[in-house]
Short mmCIF file of C-alpha atoms in Angstrom, two decimals:
data_model
loop_
_atom_site.label_atom_id
_atom_site.label_comp_id
_atom_site.label_asym_id
_atom_site.label_seq_id
_atom_site.Cartn_x
_atom_site.Cartn_y
_atom_site.Cartn_z
CA UNK A 1 122.67 154.56 154.96
CA UNK A 2 122.67 157.71 155.74
CA UNK A 3 121.86 161.41 153.76
CA UNK A 4 125.12 162.81 154.75
CA UNK A 5 127.13 160.23 152.80
CA UNK A 6 124.69 159.57 150.50
CA UNK A 7 124.95 163.26 149.13
CA UNK A 8 129.04 163.01 148.44
CA UNK A 9 130.19 165.62 146.35
CA UNK A 10 133.40 163.88 146.03
CA UNK A 11 135.04 163.23 142.35
CA UNK A 12 137.26 160.75 141.10
CA UNK A 13 140.99 161.82 141.93
CA UNK A 14 139.87 164.27 144.90
CA UNK A 15 142.18 164.56 148.29
CA UNK A 16 140.06 167.15 150.13
CA UNK A 17 136.21 166.78 151.25
CA UNK A 18 133.86 168.66 149.39
CA UNK A 19 131.62 170.41 151.43
CA UNK A 20 128.30 171.64 150.69
CA UNK A 21 127.93 174.56 152.45
CA UNK A 22 131.38 175.64 150.66
CA UNK A 23 129.85 175.66 147.18
CA UNK A 24 129.20 178.24 144.58
CA UNK A 25 125.82 178.84 144.56
CA UNK A 26 126.27 180.23 140.86
CA UNK A 27 127.51 176.79 139.63
CA UNK A 28 126.72 173.64 142.06
CA UNK A 29 128.81 170.40 142.08
CA UNK A 30 125.85 168.31 141.22
CA UNK A 31 124.93 171.04 138.31
CA UNK A 32 128.11 170.38 137.12
CA UNK A 33 127.13 166.62 136.70
CA UNK A 34 124.56 167.36 134.48
CA UNK A 35 126.76 169.66 132.06
CA UNK A 36 129.63 167.12 132.08
CA UNK A 37 126.93 164.42 130.72
CA UNK A 38 125.55 166.69 127.87
CA UNK A 39 128.61 168.08 126.41
CA UNK A 40 129.95 164.51 126.43
CA UNK A 41 130.33 162.82 123.19
CA UNK A 42 128.75 159.65 124.53
CA UNK A 43 125.78 161.32 124.83
CA UNK A 44 125.50 163.00 121.89
CA UNK A 45 125.92 159.94 120.17
CA UNK A 46 122.20 158.69 121.58
CA UNK A 47 120.46 161.08 119.09
CA UNK A 48 121.11 158.43 116.83
CA UNK A 49 119.65 155.96 118.37
CA UNK A 50 115.56 155.53 118.59
CA UNK A 51 113.33 154.95 121.63
CA UNK A 52 111.10 152.72 119.76
CA UNK A 53 111.12 152.44 116.09
CA UNK A 54 115.00 151.89 115.20
CA UNK A 55 115.87 153.55 112.26
CA UNK A 56 112.52 155.48 111.87
CA UNK A 57 112.28 158.07 109.31
CA UNK A 58 109.74 159.94 110.61
CA UNK A 59 110.60 162.75 113.07
CA UNK A 60 108.35 162.82 115.74
CA UNK A 61 109.61 159.50 116.99
CA UNK A 62 111.73 159.65 120.10
CA UNK A 63 115.44 158.94 120.25
CA UNK A 64 117.43 157.81 123.06
CA UNK A 65 118.57 161.35 123.28
CA UNK A 66 115.38 163.23 123.44
CA UNK A 67 114.16 160.43 125.95
CA UNK A 68 117.16 160.95 128.36
CA UNK A 69 116.23 164.48 128.02
CA UNK A 70 113.13 163.94 129.24
CA UNK A 71 113.53 161.50 131.75
CA UNK A 72 115.98 163.77 133.38
CA UNK A 73 113.20 166.15 133.48
CA UNK A 74 111.16 164.18 135.34
CA UNK A 75 113.44 162.99 137.58
CA UNK A 76 114.49 166.78 138.48
CA UNK A 77 110.85 167.21 139.26
CA UNK A 78 110.82 163.83 141.56
CA UNK A 79 114.01 164.50 143.24
CA UNK A 80 112.95 168.29 144.01
CA UNK A 81 109.42 167.04 145.42
CA UNK A 82 111.48 164.46 147.72
CA UNK A 83 114.00 166.64 148.60
CA UNK A 84 111.78 169.48 150.35
CA UNK A 85 110.09 166.58 152.44
CA UNK A 86 113.54 165.32 153.20
CA UNK A 87 114.46 168.48 154.78
CA UNK A 88 111.81 168.73 156.52
CA UNK A 89 112.18 165.58 158.10
CA UNK A 90 115.86 166.17 158.34
CA UNK A 91 116.58 169.62 159.02
CA UNK A 92 120.47 168.73 159.97
CA UNK A 93 121.00 168.23 156.35
CA UNK A 94 120.27 172.03 155.37
CA UNK A 95 120.78 173.80 158.86
CA UNK A 96 124.22 171.93 159.59
CA UNK A 97 125.76 170.84 155.50
CA UNK A 98 123.98 173.12 154.12
CA UNK A 99 122.02 170.89 151.31
CA UNK A 100 119.07 172.45 149.39
CA UNK A 101 115.81 170.61 148.09
CA UNK A 102 117.45 171.18 144.59
CA UNK A 103 120.47 169.47 145.50
CA UNK A 104 118.42 166.14 145.23
CA UNK A 105 116.94 167.47 141.83
CA UNK A 106 120.12 168.01 140.64
CA UNK A 107 121.43 164.49 141.46
CA UNK A 108 118.34 162.44 140.26
CA UNK A 109 118.24 165.11 136.95
CA UNK A 110 122.24 163.92 135.83
CA UNK A 111 121.92 160.52 136.97
CA UNK A 112 118.57 160.47 134.67
CA UNK A 113 120.34 162.25 132.10
CA UNK A 114 122.72 159.35 131.59
CA UNK A 115 120.73 156.58 132.23
CA UNK A 116 121.28 155.47 128.83
CA UNK A 117 124.46 156.17 127.90
CA UNK A 118 125.79 152.62 127.77
CA UNK A 119 123.35 151.25 125.67
CA UNK A 120 124.15 149.76 122.37
CA UNK A 121 122.34 150.66 119.06
CA UNK A 122 118.76 148.67 118.69
CA UNK A 123 118.91 148.88 122.59
CA UNK A 124 117.99 145.36 124.46
CA UNK A 125 117.77 143.88 121.09
CA UNK A 126 121.55 144.96 120.47
CA UNK A 127 122.53 143.73 124.05
CA UNK A 128 121.40 140.26 122.78
CA UNK A 129 123.26 140.37 119.55
CA UNK A 130 126.40 141.09 121.43
CA UNK A 131 125.80 138.41 124.26
CA UNK A 132 124.87 135.72 121.54
CA UNK A 133 128.14 136.51 119.40
CA UNK A 134 130.39 135.55 122.79
CA UNK A 135 127.26 132.91 123.86
CA UNK A 136 126.68 130.84 120.70
CA UNK A 137 128.87 132.66 118.32
CA UNK A 138 132.16 132.72 116.87
CA UNK A 139 132.99 134.66 120.42
CA UNK A 140 132.83 131.33 121.81
CA UNK A 141 136.45 130.55 121.08
CA UNK A 142 137.71 132.97 123.80
CA UNK A 143 135.97 131.33 126.63
CA UNK A 144 138.79 129.22 127.82
CA UNK A 145 141.04 132.29 128.06
CA UNK A 146 138.68 134.19 130.59
CA UNK A 147 137.69 133.94 133.73
CA UNK A 148 133.97 132.78 134.16
CA UNK A 149 133.04 136.59 135.36
CA UNK A 150 134.75 137.97 132.14
CA UNK A 151 133.35 135.48 130.06
CA UNK A 152 129.97 136.29 131.48
CA UNK A 153 130.13 139.79 131.14
CA UNK A 154 130.61 139.28 127.63
CA UNK A 155 127.99 136.78 127.24
CA UNK A 156 125.21 139.10 128.59
CA UNK A 157 126.50 142.55 127.60
CA UNK A 158 124.74 145.09 129.92
CA UNK A 159 124.16 148.68 128.36
CA UNK A 160 123.71 150.15 132.62
CA UNK A 161 127.31 148.42 133.30
CA UNK A 162 128.85 149.82 129.88
CA UNK A 163 127.11 153.44 130.99
CA UNK A 164 129.19 153.10 134.25
CA UNK A 165 132.52 152.06 132.80
CA UNK A 166 132.04 155.18 130.04
CA UNK A 167 131.31 157.51 133.01
CA UNK A 168 134.36 156.63 134.70
CA UNK A 169 136.99 154.54 132.54
CA UNK A 170 140.40 156.29 132.70
CA UNK A 171 142.20 156.95 129.30
CA UNK A 172 145.49 158.22 128.29
CA UNK A 173 145.34 161.74 129.87
CA UNK A 174 142.05 161.80 131.29
CA UNK A 175 141.46 159.98 134.65
CA UNK A 176 138.10 159.12 135.91
CA UNK A 177 136.56 159.91 132.78
CA UNK A 178 133.76 162.89 133.30
CA UNK A 179 134.63 163.16 136.80
CA UNK A 180 130.94 162.89 138.15
CA UNK A 181 130.44 163.29 141.85
CA UNK A 182 130.02 159.96 143.84
CA UNK A 183 126.56 160.98 144.68
CA UNK A 184 125.54 161.01 140.94
CA UNK A 185 127.39 157.79 139.99
CA UNK A 186 125.56 156.09 142.79
CA UNK A 187 121.97 157.24 141.66
CA UNK A 188 122.90 155.93 138.47
CA UNK A 189 123.62 152.39 139.38
CA UNK A 190 120.48 150.34 139.06
CA UNK A 191 122.42 147.14 139.19
CA UNK A 192 124.94 147.61 141.81
CA UNK A 193 126.54 143.86 141.17
CA UNK A 194 128.69 142.01 139.00
CA UNK A 195 127.32 139.72 136.46
CA UNK A 196 127.57 136.39 138.58
CA UNK A 197 125.97 134.82 140.24
CA UNK A 198 122.82 135.46 138.35
CA UNK A 199 119.73 136.72 139.97
CA UNK A 200 120.75 135.73 143.41
CA UNK A 201 117.85 137.28 144.84
CA UNK A 202 114.45 138.38 143.95
CA UNK A 203 115.58 141.82 144.59
CA UNK A 204 115.14 144.50 141.83
CA UNK A 205 118.47 145.48 142.29
CA UNK A 206 119.96 141.86 141.41
CA UNK A 207 117.43 141.68 138.10
CA UNK A 208 120.67 142.48 136.26
CA UNK A 209 124.06 143.75 136.62
CA UNK A 210 126.00 146.85 136.46
CA UNK A 211 129.57 146.37 136.86
CA UNK A 212 132.08 145.36 134.37
CA UNK A 213 134.93 143.44 136.25
CA UNK A 214 137.56 145.74 134.86
CA UNK A 215 135.25 148.63 136.48
CA UNK A 216 134.94 146.59 140.19
CA UNK A 217 137.83 148.79 141.41
CA UNK A 218 135.97 152.09 140.65
CA UNK A 219 132.54 151.20 141.83
CA UNK A 220 134.11 149.65 145.21
CA UNK A 221 135.25 153.29 145.93
CA UNK A 222 131.91 154.81 145.01
CA UNK A 223 130.31 152.21 146.92
CA UNK A 224 132.59 152.96 150.28
CA UNK A 225 132.21 156.53 149.82
CA UNK A 226 128.36 156.73 150.10
CA UNK A 227 128.13 153.99 152.37
CA UNK A 228 125.87 151.65 150.03
CA UNK A 229 125.23 148.46 152.37
CA UNK A 230 127.04 145.18 151.38
CA UNK A 231 125.70 141.77 150.55
CA UNK A 232 127.67 138.36 149.65
CA UNK A 233 131.05 137.81 150.35
CA UNK A 234 134.57 137.44 149.09
CA UNK A 235 134.78 137.99 145.32
CA UNK A 236 130.89 137.81 145.14
CA UNK A 237 130.01 140.76 146.92
CA UNK A 238 126.89 143.18 145.53
CA UNK A 239 125.48 146.34 147.33
CA UNK A 240 122.35 147.90 148.08
CA UNK A 241 121.06 150.71 146.09
CA UNK A 242 121.58 154.42 146.33
CA UNK A 243 118.12 155.43 147.21
CA UNK A 244 118.03 157.91 144.65
CA UNK A 245 118.31 155.38 142.01
CA UNK A 246 114.73 154.48 142.70
CA UNK A 247 113.76 158.07 141.36
CA UNK A 248 115.78 157.46 138.66
CA UNK A 249 114.68 154.45 137.69
CA UNK A 250 110.20 155.99 138.33
CA UNK A 251 111.38 158.32 136.20
CA UNK A 252 112.50 156.04 133.27
CA UNK A 253 109.48 153.99 133.63
CA UNK A 254 107.09 156.95 133.89
CA UNK A 255 108.57 157.86 130.48
CA UNK A 256 108.48 154.79 128.56
CA UNK A 257 105.12 153.83 129.75
CA UNK A 258 103.85 157.24 128.51
CA UNK A 259 105.90 158.50 125.59
CA UNK A 260 106.42 155.34 124.17
CA UNK A 261 102.70 154.70 123.83
CA UNK A 262 102.51 157.99 122.42
CA UNK A 263 105.22 157.40 119.60
CA UNK A 264 102.79 154.37 118.95
CA UNK A 265 99.94 156.46 118.33
CA UNK A 266 101.39 159.09 116.13
CA UNK A 267 103.20 155.94 114.20
CA UNK A 268 99.82 154.69 113.70
CA UNK A 269 100.53 151.51 115.55
CA UNK A 270 97.69 152.42 117.83
CA UNK A 271 94.32 153.63 117.20
CA UNK A 272 93.73 157.30 118.91
CA UNK A 273 90.66 156.89 119.83
CA UNK A 274 91.49 153.46 121.67
CA UNK A 275 94.94 154.92 122.97
CA UNK A 276 93.31 157.81 124.27
CA UNK A 277 90.51 155.92 126.60
CA UNK A 278 93.92 153.94 128.26
CA UNK A 279 94.97 157.66 129.04
CA UNK A 280 92.37 158.98 130.15
CA UNK A 281 91.60 156.05 132.45
CA UNK A 282 94.96 157.19 133.67
CA UNK A 283 93.81 160.80 134.48
CA UNK A 284 90.20 160.37 135.28
CA UNK A 285 90.61 161.92 138.73
CA UNK A 286 92.22 165.25 137.12
CA UNK A 287 91.04 165.54 133.68
CA UNK A 288 89.17 168.91 133.00
CA UNK A 289 86.97 167.37 130.56
CA UNK A 290 85.27 170.62 129.25
CA UNK A 291 88.83 171.75 128.39
CA UNK A 292 89.92 168.74 126.83
CA UNK A 293 86.51 168.35 124.83
CA UNK A 294 87.50 171.78 123.17
CA UNK A 295 90.89 170.35 121.67
CA UNK A 296 90.34 170.02 117.96
CA UNK A 297 93.62 167.97 117.26
CA UNK A 298 94.80 164.98 117.97
CA UNK A 299 98.54 166.54 118.68
CA UNK A 300 96.84 168.97 121.24
CA UNK A 301 94.89 166.31 123.13
CA UNK A 302 97.57 163.70 123.09
CA UNK A 303 100.00 166.44 124.75
CA UNK A 304 97.25 167.46 126.85
CA UNK A 305 96.57 164.22 128.25
CA UNK A 306 100.50 162.99 128.40
CA UNK A 307 101.50 166.29 130.57
CA UNK A 308 98.65 165.45 133.08
CA UNK A 309 99.49 161.70 132.95
CA UNK A 310 102.96 162.18 133.64
CA UNK A 311 102.01 164.79 136.58
CA UNK A 312 99.76 162.39 137.92
CA UNK A 313 102.58 159.24 137.92
CA UNK A 314 105.24 162.15 139.40
CA UNK A 315 103.05 162.80 142.27
CA UNK A 316 102.24 159.22 142.92
CA UNK A 317 105.75 157.95 142.57
CA UNK A 318 107.24 160.66 144.93
CA UNK A 319 104.35 159.70 147.66
CA UNK A 320 105.81 156.40 147.42
CA UNK A 321 109.16 157.04 147.76
CA UNK A 322 108.47 159.26 150.78
CA UNK A 323 106.27 156.35 152.66
CA UNK A 324 109.05 154.00 152.35
CA UNK A 325 112.17 156.18 152.71
CA UNK A 326 113.46 154.59 156.00
CA UNK A 327 112.70 151.16 154.23
CA UNK A 328 114.82 151.99 151.24
CA UNK A 329 117.57 153.49 152.95
CA UNK A 330 117.77 150.14 155.35
CA UNK A 331 117.78 148.23 152.20
CA UNK A 332 114.74 146.55 152.59
CA UNK A 333 112.52 147.85 149.47
CA UNK A 334 112.91 145.13 146.89
CA UNK A 335 110.71 146.77 144.27
CA UNK A 336 110.15 149.47 141.99
CA UNK A 337 108.61 152.44 143.12
CA UNK A 338 106.08 152.08 140.13
CA UNK A 339 105.43 148.51 141.31
CA UNK A 340 103.74 149.98 144.33
CA UNK A 341 101.62 152.91 142.00
CA UNK A 342 98.07 152.76 142.75
CA UNK A 343 97.82 153.45 139.01
CA UNK A 344 99.51 149.99 138.54
CA UNK A 345 96.67 148.72 136.64
CA UNK A 346 96.33 151.23 134.44
CA UNK A 347 100.29 151.53 133.71
CA UNK A 348 99.93 147.66 133.11
CA UNK A 349 97.14 147.80 130.62
CA UNK A 350 98.97 150.46 128.69
CA UNK A 351 102.39 148.56 128.86
CA UNK A 352 100.51 145.66 127.39
CA UNK A 353 98.78 147.40 124.46
CA UNK A 354 102.41 148.89 123.63
CA UNK A 355 103.89 145.12 123.81
CA UNK A 356 101.33 144.23 121.58
CA UNK A 357 101.01 146.78 118.92
CA UNK A 358 104.69 148.53 119.04
CA UNK A 359 107.58 146.24 120.17
CA UNK A 360 106.25 143.24 118.46
CA UNK A 361 105.31 145.32 115.20
CA UNK A 362 106.71 144.01 112.07
CA UNK A 363 108.73 147.20 111.59
CA UNK A 364 110.23 146.83 115.06
CA UNK A 365 110.97 143.25 114.42
CA UNK A 366 112.54 143.60 110.81
CA UNK A 367 114.70 146.28 111.89
CA UNK A 368 116.17 144.13 114.92
CA UNK A 369 116.60 141.35 112.87
CA UNK A 370 118.67 143.57 110.69
CA UNK A 371 120.70 144.93 113.73
CA UNK A 372 121.46 141.35 115.02
CA UNK A 373 123.19 141.43 111.54
CA UNK A 374 124.82 144.09 111.83
CA UNK A 375 125.99 144.17 114.95
CA UNK A 376 127.60 140.27 114.92
CA UNK A 377 129.15 141.27 111.46
CA UNK A 378 130.82 144.43 112.96
CA UNK A 379 132.13 142.85 115.82
CA UNK A 380 133.60 139.62 114.33
CA UNK A 381 135.22 142.07 111.71
CA UNK A 382 137.11 144.08 114.18
CA UNK A 383 137.87 141.54 116.79
CA UNK A 384 139.04 139.37 113.60
CA UNK A 385 141.30 142.42 112.68
CA UNK A 386 142.77 142.97 116.52
CA UNK A 387 143.42 138.98 116.62
CA UNK A 388 145.59 139.15 113.41
CA UNK A 389 147.09 142.13 114.58
CA UNK A 390 148.22 140.21 118.22
CA UNK A 391 149.67 137.54 116.02
CA UNK A 392 151.00 139.55 113.22
CA UNK A 393 149.24 138.12 110.64
CA UNK A 394 147.31 141.50 109.74
CA UNK A 395 145.74 141.43 106.06
CA UNK A 396 145.71 144.39 103.96
CA UNK A 397 141.80 144.68 104.90
CA UNK A 398 142.48 144.12 108.61
CA UNK A 399 144.68 147.31 108.33
CA UNK A 400 142.06 149.47 107.07
CA UNK A 401 139.56 148.27 109.74
CA UNK A 402 141.80 149.20 112.45
CA UNK A 403 142.63 152.75 111.13
CA UNK A 404 138.61 153.58 111.55
CA UNK A 405 139.01 152.81 115.25
CA UNK A 406 138.53 155.61 117.55
CA UNK A 407 141.38 156.72 118.89
CA UNK A 408 140.69 155.96 122.38
CA UNK A 409 139.97 152.32 121.74
CA UNK A 410 143.16 150.27 123.06
CA UNK A 411 143.31 147.32 120.75
CA UNK A 412 146.82 146.80 121.44
CA UNK A 413 146.94 146.13 124.76
CA UNK A 414 148.13 142.42 125.36
CA UNK A 415 144.99 142.07 128.32
CA UNK A 416 142.35 139.79 126.30
CA UNK A 417 139.51 140.67 128.35
CA UNK A 418 140.05 144.70 128.32
CA UNK A 419 140.68 144.17 124.62
CA UNK A 420 137.35 142.55 123.87
CA UNK A 421 135.84 145.30 126.08
CA UNK A 422 137.63 148.15 124.50
CA UNK A 423 136.41 146.80 121.11
CA UNK A 424 132.74 145.70 121.87
#
C-alpha cells in the first residue's frame, strides 16, 4: 500500500480526482470530514449513551459523545506526530502532492470522532442483545429466508459495521450519506471483512467484522480507491487495514484505559489511593513529584495524572507506529499498537482493575440486564409490526408503532434482509 493512494480525497459520486495541492487551505477536505460527522444527527445521538455506566445519574461520567470527542483529540495528536515524521521520510508527499503533517491528524481525528457512531444503546451488551434475538430468540424464524452471511450479520450484530452503514448508506435524495473522504472511511474501518468466515486468522483485523452484506459494494469501491491489500478468494475476500486505522484504534485504547478508570474512581467503584498508585506507575518517569504533592483536591490529582498518562501513551504509540510503518503498509502487522507498548504491563493492570471493579459492578450489570429486555422487546415490537404490514394484517397497535419509526427507515421494502437491517 502506498501513501499517495491511502490519502485519497475522493468522495462518493466524484467524477474528477481531487488533488491535495488544489485544496482550499482555509477548509481542507479532511477537515470537512470532521465537520460533517460532528453536525450529523447520528453523532448527536451518542450524548444519550454512556461509556461505562448505562443511564448514570451523575454528570461527570463520560458519555459516548464525550468519549468520541476525547478519542478524536488523542487521534489528532497521534496523526500529527506520525505525519511530521512520514513527510520527512517520504518528502515527495509534500513536495509533489502537497500533503501537510496536519492532514494525517485530520484524517485520524475524523475517523476517531466517528468510531462509535454505529454502537447501539448499552454498547457491546446491546450488540449481544440484538444478536441473540436473531440467534436464539424470535428472530430465528428468518434464518431460512436469508443467506448465511445475511443471517450472520444479524446474529453477530456489529457496531463497527453499522457505523460504516451510517456513514455511507444511500437514502432518498441523499447519496453516500455524509460523503466523507475515502481516506477517512478507510481509517474508520477497523475490521475490513464480512461476517463470514469468522476469525479466519489471528490478525487483529480479523477479530470481528465491519461490512454488512448491504454495504459490500460501497466498501469495495473505497478499498480499491485506497489500494488496500486483499486476502481470501471470491465472495470471501477481505482486506488489510488502512495504516491510519491503527492510530484510531490506539487513540480509543488509550482513552478507554485511562478515562474509564477515572470514571470508576469518580463513581466510588475504585478507591482513590489504590487507583492513583496504578496511574503513578504508568507515569513514573515523567511525574513531577513536588508539583503533584502540592495538589490538594482529588479532581486536580486525577486531572494531572490523566494528562501525563495520555501524553505518555500517545508518544509511545507514535513511536511504535513509526518503527513498524513499512510492515504496517505491507499488511504484516497483526496486532494492535498498544499490544507492543513498553507500558503494556501497567495498561493490563489498569484494565484488569477496571473489569473487576467497573464493568462487573452491580450497577453496570443491572443496567445491562435491563438493556437486554428493552432492546429485545423493541426489536420484536417493530419487526412484528412490519411483518404484519407485509401480510396485510396490521392491528391498530401495529399502525401506531409504524408511525413512530423515523421517516428514513424503509420498512415497506420487499427485501427482507434490508428491512430487518433498517429496523435494527
